[in-house]
């Protein structure tokens, strides 16, 4: 499968899980080495298929096929999050999450989001305690664009000083907003 071979070349870290949810694609399998499994048909879209395997470099690849809609969703799960930040660098996973799409060696700041939005898709990320997830969702014919944008962002961020400062201020504003939220305070206390 094209996305599996692309992932083998572009994503070289053993701490990643690469997830592709396909719609409109009729075959799953390819060079990933995983076993094909089919589950019962669903009301919309016919049978669902899920294939999971690991590339030689340790990257986990999960491909799920569901024909309910002609869209693809790609997620890259990095096995590091806020709980992995060293005490002296608290917040660095969150800051890094904000910086990944703010310019690469091939794309200036904002270009990745503009390309995905021009294809009718969405691009984003979130940081949890144990993971950071980068994702794109767009029309099935644009799968290659989504894979290329994610791979570029994760393998070639430039960390432009002006963008680092903008992202730092944004993260601090988010933290201040969360600190002022009674719901967030209750959640943290719990």
CSV table of C-alpha atoms in Angstrom, one decimal:
chain,number,residue,atom,x,y,z
A,1,UNK,CA,0.0,0.0,0.0
A,2,UNK,CA,1.4,3.4,-1.0
A,3,UNK,CA,0.9,5.0,2.5
A,4,UNK,CA,2.8,2.2,4.2
A,5,UNK,CA,5.8,2.5,1.9
A,6,UNK,CA,5.7,6.3,2.3
A,7,UNK,CA,5.6,6.0,6.1
A,8,UNK,CA,8.7,3.7,5.9
A,9,UNK,CA,10.6,6.4,4.1
A,10,UNK,CA,9.3,9.5,5.9
A,11,UNK,CA,8.8,8.5,9.5
A,12,UNK,CA,11.9,7.0,11.0
A,13,UNK,CA,11.2,7.1,14.8
A,14,UNK,CA,10.4,4.0,16.8
A,15,UNK,CA,8.2,6.0,19.1
A,16,UNK,CA,5.5,6.7,16.5
A,17,UNK,CA,2.2,5.0,15.6
A,18,UNK,CA,1.0,6.0,12.1
A,19,UNK,CA,-2.8,5.6,11.7
A,20,UNK,CA,-4.6,6.0,8.4
A,21,UNK,CA,-8.4,5.7,8.1
A,22,UNK,CA,-9.4,5.2,4.5
A,23,UNK,CA,-12.7,5.9,2.8
A,24,UNK,CA,-13.2,5.3,-0.9
A,25,UNK,CA,-10.1,3.1,-1.0
A,26,UNK,CA,-10.9,-0.5,-2.0
A,27,UNK,CA,-7.8,-2.4,-1.0
A,28,UNK,CA,-5.8,-2.7,2.2
A,29,UNK,CA,-2.7,-4.6,2.7
A,30,UNK,CA,0.4,-4.0,0.6
A,31,UNK,CA,3.9,-4.0,1.9
A,32,UNK,CA,3.2,-3.4,5.6
A,33,UNK,CA,3.4,-7.1,6.5
A,34,UNK,CA,0.3,-7.1,8.7
A,35,UNK,CA,-2.5,-9.7,8.5
A,36,UNK,CA,-5.7,-8.7,6.9
A,37,UNK,CA,-8.8,-9.0,9.0
A,38,UNK,CA,-12.4,-8.3,8.0
A,39,UNK,CA,-15.2,-7.6,10.4
A,40,UNK,CA,-19.0,-7.7,9.9
A,41,UNK,CA,-20.5,-5.2,7.5
A,42,UNK,CA,-21.7,-1.9,9.0
A,43,UNK,CA,-25.0,-0.2,8.1
A,44,UNK,CA,-23.3,2.5,6.1
A,45,UNK,CA,-20.4,1.9,3.8
A,46,UNK,CA,-20.1,-1.9,3.8
A,47,UNK,CA,-17.4,-4.0,5.4
A,48,UNK,CA,-14.7,-2.4,7.6
A,49,UNK,CA,-11.2,-3.6,7.4
A,50,UNK,CA,-8.3,-3.0,9.9
A,51,UNK,CA,-4.7,-3.9,9.4
A,52,UNK,CA,-2.0,-3.3,12.0
A,53,UNK,CA,1.7,-4.0,11.6
A,54,UNK,CA,5.1,-2.5,12.5
A,55,UNK,CA,7.7,-1.3,10.0
A,56,UNK,CA,11.3,-2.5,10.2
A,57,UNK,CA,12.2,0.7,12.1
A,58,UNK,CA,9.6,0.1,14.8
A,59,UNK,CA,6.9,2.5,13.6
A,60,UNK,CA,3.5,1.0,14.1
A,61,UNK,CA,1.1,1.4,11.2
A,62,UNK,CA,-2.7,0.9,11.6
A,63,UNK,CA,-4.9,1.2,8.5
A,64,UNK,CA,-8.7,1.1,8.9
A,65,UNK,CA,-11.0,1.0,5.9
A,66,UNK,CA,-14.6,2.2,6.2
A,67,UNK,CA,-16.6,3.3,3.1
A,68,UNK,CA,-19.2,5.4,5.1
A,69,UNK,CA,-17.6,8.6,3.5
A,70,UNK,CA,-15.0,9.3,0.8
A,71,UNK,CA,-12.5,10.8,3.3
A,72,UNK,CA,-9.2,9.9,4.8
A,73,UNK,CA,-8.0,10.7,8.3
A,74,UNK,CA,-4.3,10.3,9.2
A,75,UNK,CA,-3.0,10.5,12.7
A,76,UNK,CA,0.6,10.3,13.8
A,77,UNK,CA,0.9,9.4,17.5
A,78,UNK,CA,4.2,10.3,19.2
A,79,UNK,CA,4.7,8.3,22.4
A,80,UNK,CA,5.7,11.4,24.4
A,81,UNK,CA,3.5,14.0,26.0
A,82,UNK,CA,3.3,16.5,28.9
A,83,UNK,CA,4.1,13.9,31.6
A,84,UNK,CA,7.4,13.3,29.7
A,85,UNK,CA,8.6,16.9,30.0
A,86,UNK,CA,11.7,17.3,32.3
A,87,UNK,CA,10.8,19.6,35.3
A,88,UNK,CA,13.1,22.3,34.0
A,89,UNK,CA,11.3,22.2,30.6
A,90,UNK,CA,7.7,21.9,31.7
A,91,UNK,CA,5.4,22.6,28.8
A,92,UNK,CA,7.9,21.7,26.1
A,93,UNK,CA,5.8,18.9,24.6
A,94,UNK,CA,2.9,21.4,24.2
A,95,UNK,CA,5.1,24.1,22.8
A,96,UNK,CA,6.6,21.6,20.3
A,97,UNK,CA,3.1,20.6,19.2
A,98,UNK,CA,2.4,24.2,18.4
A,99,UNK,CA,5.6,24.7,16.5
A,100,UNK,CA,5.5,21.6,14.2
A,101,UNK,CA,3.2,23.2,11.7
A,102,UNK,CA,4.7,26.7,11.9
A,103,UNK,CA,7.2,26.3,9.1
A,104,UNK,CA,9.5,23.6,7.7
A,105,UNK,CA,12.5,23.5,5.4
A,106,UNK,CA,10.0,23.2,2.5
A,107,UNK,CA,7.1,25.3,3.7
A,108,UNK,CA,6.9,28.8,5.3
A,109,UNK,CA,4.8,29.4,8.4
A,110,UNK,CA,1.1,28.8,7.6
A,111,UNK,CA,1.7,27.0,4.3
A,112,UNK,CA,0.8,23.5,5.5
A,113,UNK,CA,-2.6,24.6,6.9
A,114,UNK,CA,-3.3,26.6,3.7
A,115,UNK,CA,-2.5,23.6,1.5
A,116,UNK,CA,-4.7,21.2,3.5
A,117,UNK,CA,-7.6,23.8,3.8
A,118,UNK,CA,-7.4,24.4,0.0
A,119,UNK,CA,-8.0,20.7,-0.5
A,120,UNK,CA,-11.0,21.0,1.8
A,121,UNK,CA,-9.3,19.3,4.8
A,122,UNK,CA,-8.3,20.1,8.4
A,123,UNK,CA,-4.9,19.9,10.1
A,124,UNK,CA,-4.2,19.9,13.8
A,125,UNK,CA,-2.6,18.4,16.9
A,126,UNK,CA,-3.1,17.9,20.6
A,127,UNK,CA,-0.9,17.0,23.5
A,128,UNK,CA,-1.9,14.5,26.1
A,129,UNK,CA,-0.1,13.3,29.2
A,130,UNK,CA,1.5,10.3,27.4
A,131,UNK,CA,1.2,11.2,23.7
A,132,UNK,CA,1.2,14.0,21.2
A,133,UNK,CA,-1.0,13.5,18.2
A,134,UNK,CA,-0.7,15.2,14.8
A,135,UNK,CA,-3.6,14.7,12.4
A,136,UNK,CA,-5.1,15.6,9.0
A,137,UNK,CA,-8.5,14.8,7.5
A,138,UNK,CA,-9.4,15.4,3.9
A,139,UNK,CA,-11.0,14.0,0.8
A,140,UNK,CA,-9.7,10.5,-0.1
A,141,UNK,CA,-8.1,11.6,-3.4
A,142,UNK,CA,-5.9,14.0,-1.4
A,143,UNK,CA,-4.3,11.2,0.8
A,144,UNK,CA,-0.9,11.7,-0.6
A,145,UNK,CA,-1.0,15.5,0.2
A,146,UNK,CA,-2.0,14.7,3.8
A,147,UNK,CA,0.8,12.2,4.2
A,148,UNK,CA,3.4,14.6,2.7
A,149,UNK,CA,2.3,17.5,4.8
A,150,UNK,CA,2.5,15.5,8.0
A,151,UNK,CA,5.8,13.9,7.1
A,152,UNK,CA,7.3,17.3,6.2
A,153,UNK,CA,6.1,18.9,9.5
A,154,UNK,CA,7.4,16.0,11.7
A,155,UNK,CA,10.7,15.6,10.0
A,156,UNK,CA,11.7,19.2,9.0
A,157,UNK,CA,10.4,21.8,11.4
A,158,UNK,CA,12.5,25.0,11.4
A,159,UNK,CA,11.7,26.6,14.7
A,160,UNK,CA,11.9,30.1,13.4
A,161,UNK,CA,12.6,32.4,16.4
A,162,UNK,CA,9.7,34.7,15.7
A,163,UNK,CA,7.4,31.6,15.4
A,164,UNK,CA,8.8,30.2,18.6
A,165,UNK,CA,8.0,33.4,20.4
A,166,UNK,CA,4.4,33.5,18.9
A,167,UNK,CA,3.8,29.9,19.9
A,168,UNK,CA,5.2,30.5,23.4
A,169,UNK,CA,2.8,33.4,23.9
A,170,UNK,CA,-0.1,31.3,22.6
A,171,UNK,CA,0.7,28.4,25.0
A,172,UNK,CA,1.1,30.8,27.9
A,173,UNK,CA,-2.3,32.3,27.0
A,174,UNK,CA,-3.9,28.8,26.8
A,175,UNK,CA,-2.4,28.0,30.3
A,176,UNK,CA,-3.8,31.2,31.8
A,177,UNK,CA,-7.2,30.6,30.2
A,178,UNK,CA,-7.2,27.0,31.6
A,179,UNK,CA,-6.1,28.3,35.1
A,180,UNK,CA,-9.1,30.7,35.1
A,181,UNK,CA,-11.6,28.0,34.2
A,182,UNK,CA,-13.6,26.6,37.2
A,183,UNK,CA,-14.2,23.4,35.2
A,184,UNK,CA,-10.5,22.9,34.5
A,185,UNK,CA,-9.6,23.7,38.2
A,186,UNK,CA,-12.2,21.1,39.3
A,187,UNK,CA,-10.8,18.5,36.8
A,188,UNK,CA,-7.2,19.2,38.0
A,189,UNK,CA,-8.3,18.8,41.7
A,190,UNK,CA,-10.0,15.6,40.9
